[in-house]
Every structure is written in structure tokens, then in C-alpha cells.
XYZ file of C-alpha atoms in Angstrom:
335
model
C 20.201 20.118 -4.939
C 19.496 21.454 -8.391
C 16.190 21.061 -9.610
C 15.010 18.369 -11.857
C 15.915 19.281 -15.390
C 13.361 18.967 -18.757
C 14.421 18.849 -22.176
C 12.695 20.783 -25.064
C 10.257 17.800 -25.497
C 9.043 18.501 -21.736
C 10.727 14.806 -20.703
C 12.815 14.353 -17.635
C 15.523 11.950 -17.744
C 13.856 9.795 -15.184
C 10.930 8.803 -13.315
C 10.166 6.316 -10.596
C 6.769 4.963 -9.902
C 6.385 3.410 -6.369
C 4.005 2.446 -4.186
C 2.567 -0.358 -1.784
C -0.447 -1.145 -4.187
C 0.885 -3.049 -7.485
C -2.480 -1.825 -9.003
C -2.223 1.701 -7.941
C 1.289 1.394 -9.611
C 0.305 -0.284 -12.380
C -2.593 2.417 -13.010
C -0.127 5.664 -12.789
C 2.390 4.014 -15.004
C -0.179 3.690 -17.562
C -1.171 7.450 -17.110
C 2.626 8.576 -16.947
C 3.413 6.542 -20.154
C 0.177 8.109 -21.984
C 1.422 11.308 -20.925
C 4.891 11.004 -22.058
C 3.925 9.538 -25.364
C 1.885 12.902 -25.831
C -0.725 11.325 -28.987
C 2.144 9.501 -30.589
C 2.430 5.744 -31.476
C 3.655 3.971 -28.530
C 4.419 0.865 -30.830
C 7.575 2.698 -31.904
C 7.944 5.393 -29.272
C 7.718 2.815 -26.147
C 10.271 0.226 -25.232
C 9.753 -2.185 -22.169
C 11.796 -4.456 -20.110
C 10.930 -6.564 -17.377
C 7.636 -7.532 -15.791
C 5.987 -10.335 -13.547
C 7.402 -13.473 -14.569
C 10.658 -12.407 -16.017
C 13.524 -13.198 -13.392
C 15.923 -10.961 -14.959
C 16.588 -8.544 -17.573
C 19.667 -7.019 -19.422
C 20.556 -3.722 -18.166
C 23.002 -3.301 -21.013
C 19.978 -3.560 -23.404
C 18.084 -0.883 -21.086
C 20.808 1.746 -21.551
C 21.287 0.762 -25.307
C 17.423 1.812 -25.465
C 18.005 4.912 -23.451
C 21.025 6.061 -25.629
C 19.689 5.244 -28.903
C 18.197 8.685 -30.809
C 14.556 8.337 -31.843
C 13.591 7.154 -35.331
C 10.567 9.191 -37.089
C 9.344 10.419 -33.470
C 10.876 13.259 -31.313
C 11.136 10.712 -28.018
C 11.536 7.459 -26.699
C 10.161 5.786 -23.541
C 12.102 3.350 -22.144
C 9.965 1.405 -19.449
C 11.649 -0.718 -16.905
C 9.042 -2.942 -14.885
C 9.837 -4.840 -11.440
C 12.815 -2.225 -10.933
C 13.235 -3.830 -7.588
C 15.413 -6.537 -9.556
C 18.216 -4.358 -10.484
C 21.082 -5.300 -8.502
C 23.603 -2.849 -7.306
C 26.098 -3.373 -10.016
C 23.463 -2.456 -12.578
C 22.035 0.329 -10.473
C 25.333 1.546 -10.587
C 25.216 1.828 -14.582
C 22.194 3.420 -14.578
C 23.175 6.128 -12.301
C 26.126 6.765 -14.498
C 23.682 7.166 -17.607
C 21.540 9.293 -15.667
C 24.912 11.630 -14.929
C 24.489 12.414 -18.609
C 21.339 11.216 -20.135
C 20.032 11.597 -23.808
C 17.781 14.424 -23.965
C 14.981 12.650 -26.118
C 14.465 9.706 -23.931
C 12.740 9.421 -20.641
C 13.268 6.465 -18.548
C 10.442 5.253 -16.453
C 11.350 2.646 -13.374
C 8.497 0.591 -11.886
C 8.410 -0.541 -8.740
C 8.311 -4.332 -7.869
C 10.288 -7.240 -7.420
C 11.742 -5.892 -4.137
C 13.149 -2.653 -3.055
C 14.529 0.011 -5.419
C 18.074 0.304 -5.250
C 18.161 3.525 -2.701
C 21.273 5.240 -4.621
C 19.414 4.634 -8.210
C 16.354 6.086 -6.204
C 18.192 9.264 -5.242
C 19.654 9.654 -8.647
C 16.178 9.747 -10.438
C 14.880 11.902 -7.456
C 17.545 14.278 -8.326
C 17.207 14.286 -12.216
C 13.858 13.344 -12.449
C 10.740 12.819 -10.690
C 9.396 10.018 -8.314
C 5.595 9.318 -8.348
C 4.432 8.070 -4.671
C 1.170 5.984 -5.177
C 0.933 5.285 -1.605
C -2.444 6.181 -0.204
C -1.578 6.860 3.478
C -3.927 6.502 6.419
C -6.540 8.593 8.347
C -6.304 12.195 7.080
C -3.995 11.648 4.507
C -5.992 8.788 2.995
C -9.138 10.746 3.151
C -7.497 13.732 1.195
C -5.894 11.304 -1.283
C -9.304 10.017 -2.296
C -10.513 13.498 -2.567
C -7.903 14.285 -4.995
C -8.692 11.703 -7.169
C -12.346 12.041 -7.279
C -11.927 15.776 -8.417
C -10.615 14.414 -11.568
C -12.620 11.615 -11.870
C -15.124 11.116 -14.698
C -18.314 11.483 -12.436
C -19.106 13.695 -9.711
C -20.000 12.061 -6.376
C -21.576 14.038 -3.444
C -20.586 14.058 0.105
C -22.499 11.162 1.349
C -21.621 9.056 -1.798
C -17.762 10.114 -1.190
C -17.831 8.655 2.423
C -19.900 5.702 1.478
C -17.252 4.814 -1.010
C -14.201 5.743 1.202
C -15.762 3.528 3.753
C -16.603 0.753 1.544
C -13.259 0.438 -0.375
C -10.885 0.386 2.705
C -7.432 0.152 2.068
C -8.433 -1.333 -1.593
C -8.045 1.981 -3.564
C -6.741 -0.006 -6.500
C -10.511 -0.476 -7.079
C -11.464 3.161 -7.494
C -10.333 3.881 -11.060
C -12.283 0.885 -12.701
C -15.273 1.854 -10.380
C -15.583 5.505 -11.434
C -15.599 4.181 -15.204
C -18.149 1.869 -14.608
C -20.162 4.815 -13.030
C -19.588 6.862 -16.020
C -20.735 4.350 -18.519
C -23.951 4.024 -16.146
C -24.837 7.719 -15.717
C -22.845 9.372 -18.168
C -19.665 11.495 -17.923
C -19.811 14.407 -15.494
C -23.162 12.995 -13.935
C -23.287 13.664 -10.404
C -23.441 10.507 -8.210
C -25.466 10.390 -4.827
C -25.239 7.311 -2.219
C -28.242 5.573 -3.666
C -27.151 5.799 -7.095
C -23.638 4.211 -5.872
C -24.716 1.364 -3.848
C -25.596 -1.460 -6.634
C -22.111 -0.701 -8.254
C -20.066 -1.089 -4.802
C -19.750 -4.744 -4.836
C -18.082 -6.673 -2.218
C -16.480 -4.568 0.504
C -12.633 -3.694 0.214
C -9.967 -5.001 2.825
C -8.858 -2.878 5.791
C -5.267 -2.446 7.124
C -4.263 -4.513 10.186
C -4.206 -1.596 12.314
C -7.817 -1.150 11.755
C -8.437 -4.178 13.422
C -5.933 -4.019 16.713
C -7.151 -0.445 16.939
C -10.711 -1.659 17.516
C -9.659 -4.356 20.002
C -7.424 -1.987 21.826
C -10.477 0.528 22.446
C -12.608 -2.596 23.546
C -14.819 -2.274 20.307
C -16.061 -5.654 19.779
C -18.797 -4.958 17.214
C -16.192 -2.779 14.777
C -13.677 -5.405 15.277
C -15.643 -8.095 14.264
C -16.472 -5.937 11.533
C -12.889 -5.383 10.393
C -12.174 -9.090 10.852
C -14.939 -10.184 8.503
C -13.586 -7.693 5.869
C -10.022 -9.089 6.268
C -11.138 -12.728 5.840
C -13.285 -12.028 2.805
C -11.920 -9.032 1.099
C -8.748 -9.033 2.158
C -8.591 -12.953 1.765
C -6.384 -13.248 4.790
C -6.264 -16.863 6.238
C -7.370 -17.163 9.982
C -3.545 -18.049 10.773
C -2.466 -14.790 9.195
C -4.829 -12.701 11.581
C -3.608 -14.856 14.250
C -0.206 -13.830 13.398
C -0.573 -10.098 12.973
C -2.448 -10.354 16.601
C 0.367 -12.406 18.249
C 2.740 -9.771 17.007
C 0.619 -7.000 18.263
C 0.747 -8.511 21.875
C 4.125 -9.815 21.725
C 5.588 -6.183 21.417
C 3.429 -5.428 24.729
C 4.708 -8.608 26.224
C 8.600 -7.704 25.432
C 7.859 -3.976 26.882
C 6.092 -5.229 29.847
C 8.647 -4.523 32.935
C 11.400 -3.398 30.708
C 11.395 0.102 32.431
C 11.301 2.095 29.123
C 9.437 5.118 29.179
C 9.483 6.678 26.035
C 8.680 5.900 22.410
C 12.304 5.921 21.349
C 13.196 3.306 23.760
C 10.447 1.062 23.285
C 11.262 1.371 19.375
C 15.063 -0.041 20.283
C 13.585 -2.488 22.548
C 11.216 -4.057 19.845
C 14.195 -3.591 17.038
C 11.772 -1.205 14.851
C 12.487 1.918 12.966
C 9.296 4.021 13.783
C 8.644 5.391 17.146
C 5.008 5.669 16.287
C 3.623 1.865 16.454
C 6.313 1.415 19.507
C 4.382 4.358 21.346
C 1.104 2.780 20.672
C 2.494 -0.665 22.152
C 3.775 1.092 25.251
C 0.794 2.871 25.761
C -1.638 0.166 25.458
C 0.335 -2.374 27.475
C 1.001 0.279 30.202
C -2.985 0.682 30.013
C -3.548 -3.313 30.040
C -1.184 -4.202 32.874
C 0.958 -6.959 33.267
C -1.907 -9.660 33.881
C -4.037 -8.878 30.815
C -1.260 -8.952 28.769
C -0.190 -12.568 30.103
C -3.827 -13.442 29.474
C -3.850 -12.217 25.921
C -1.047 -14.488 25.288
C -2.908 -17.080 26.989
C -5.841 -16.663 24.458
C -3.822 -16.437 21.537
C -1.889 -19.730 22.294
C -5.620 -21.544 22.741
C -6.522 -20.187 19.695
C -3.259 -21.117 17.655
C -4.023 -24.933 19.042
C -7.427 -24.754 17.939
C -6.606 -23.326 14.388
C -4.593 -26.412 14.213
C -7.401 -29.107 15.034
C -7.725 -29.019 18.482
C -11.371 -28.639 18.475
C -12.489 -29.023 15.177
C -14.115 -25.546 14.731
C -13.779 -23.657 11.658
C -11.027 -21.585 11.597
C -13.245 -17.968 11.250
C -15.012 -18.972 13.939
C -11.757 -19.423 16.280
C -10.744 -15.940 15.403
C -14.297 -14.559 15.644
C -13.998 -15.685 19.340
C -10.971 -14.859 19.833
C -11.194 -10.948 18.500
C -14.257 -10.768 20.829
C -12.538 -11.772 23.776
C -9.253 -9.525 23.377
C -11.879 -6.893 22.966
C -13.621 -7.394 26.108
C -9.854 -7.535 27.908
C -9.279 -4.022 26.164
C -12.492 -2.937 27.418
C -11.712 -3.622 31.032
C -10.446 -0.958 33.307
C -7.255 -1.749 35.027
């Protein structure tokens, strides 16, 4: 595959901004457009199509904008938001345009509204640049945070970085605003320690679902309950949503129980999922628990479901707290 092309103005024909967090996608798009405008007047250089609340837009108008030479400026930036709404026929038209793009135009496709057409995505990758705002997990998430802090308006010492990462959880979309607030309070370039940071943290960010299930599987009730509380508050997850994700977690173990599968690939096939990693975790945890405890977990889930639907009149938050504590106890027992 040939390298993405650039023009005399430094533009690439197309850019795709994607990711799971809409706020991070929006921030990356804003930064990209600002970079492409390069100090010019956005009102005459940038044309936008689509966006939240707009069901459809005319791809013909997008292509017209892309093929119209700039007037009084040296470039045009055409931004298409909610690009997942682009249907196959319209994606084909955009791919045809990218086969012979106008050198003075940069087309920016912004994820949202569904999955981006794969043919269009490949075409953008071949002729331009794909910007993935995904944070990742574990080490990748820590590296993402460190990279974004390097270019931030303030410097955080090691303890402050660790505290910030733990506090934000998966809600990294709050990072840019928080750093700007710290810069306004302490000055640009200031070094911020954990004590300086604490008053500005606000409510803890949400955590990923696997943070809950991993803690439960390890039999660590206290950390599991802490994750649960953050999911219920910062993540605004309803108790029924928590129940659904836990039910899925143990249902996978139940489907694998007695199936005779021994590898992650076989487990993924039985579960009907593409990735072997979650299948490997389900297989290992199911084997560790054994049939009796998997069955007991499903019984606890069924009882919690009835309680959430009014069988006891207990608050939903209390029902899932008791459920998580009981499942953690199961996870901590030796087979």
C-alpha cells in the first residue's frame, strides 16, 4: 500500500476521527480542524454537514463542497459529523471522490451515528489518516494518559498522575477540561501535586464493566463494591443494567460448562463472539468455579432479578450490593 499523500498545503485528502467516547472524538475533531485551518478564518474555510439530531444529509452536497476550489483562502475543510449514517451507496460515491480528490480540500469524517462503512474507512486509511481516540485498558490506558499529560497546560507529579488516573477511570473525556481548570487556578506550566489536584477532582469517573467482573471473579468484595458504587453514580448505570452485565458474564460460563471445550478459540466459537480473550476468561473462571458454583451464581442472579422487580421492596442499589457481595464470596471460595 502506498503512503498517504499530502499536498503542497500540507493537507491530506481525508481524515477519519473515531473512538468509543463521544467527548474524546469531539475534542480530537476540534483539534484537527484547528490544525487544518492553520490560523485562517474558519467561517470561510470550514463547511460542516450532519451532526446530532440531523437524520440525514446530502452526500452530493458534501462532494460538491469537496470539489469546489477555495475562494480568498488556500484550502477548504469539509467536516462530516455522524459519519456512521452514510449508507453503502453514498460511501461508494465518497470513495470514488477520494480516488481523485481536490488538492485544496481536506475531508474530515467524524465517527457517530453507527459504524463507519468499512470500504470508506479503508479508503480514508489509504489516502489520508485515521485518528483513533480509544483509550484502551491496563498499560495502554496508562500510556494514553501519560501521553496526553505531556502536552498539557500543567505538569502533574507522579502521585498526582496516579490519583488522576484512578479517579477518572474510563471517563477520560473529562481530562482536557480538568487540565484547563488547573491551569487557570495555578498558571500554565505549573507543577501540580496530589494535594493541589484533590479539590478539583469532583465526582469519580465511571469504570469499565470488566473492572467489576474481574474483582468479583477474584473474590475481592471490597474493591468490587467500590467499582459498583462508581458505576451506579458516575456511570449512571441503573441496577438492572448492572444485573444484565453480570448475567451475561455468568451465562457465558454456564454455556461453556460441560461443553468439553479446552481452548479459547473453541470457547469463542461456542459463545458466538469474535475475540478469544473474553472467551478465555470465561472458560478459565468457569473451570475454577465448577458447575455447582456457576449454578449457584445463576440462582443468585435470578433472585436479584425478582427483587429488582419488586419482590422485596428493597432499593435497587441495595439489591445489587448484596448480589455483588455474594458473588464475590463465591469467587473467593476454593473449589
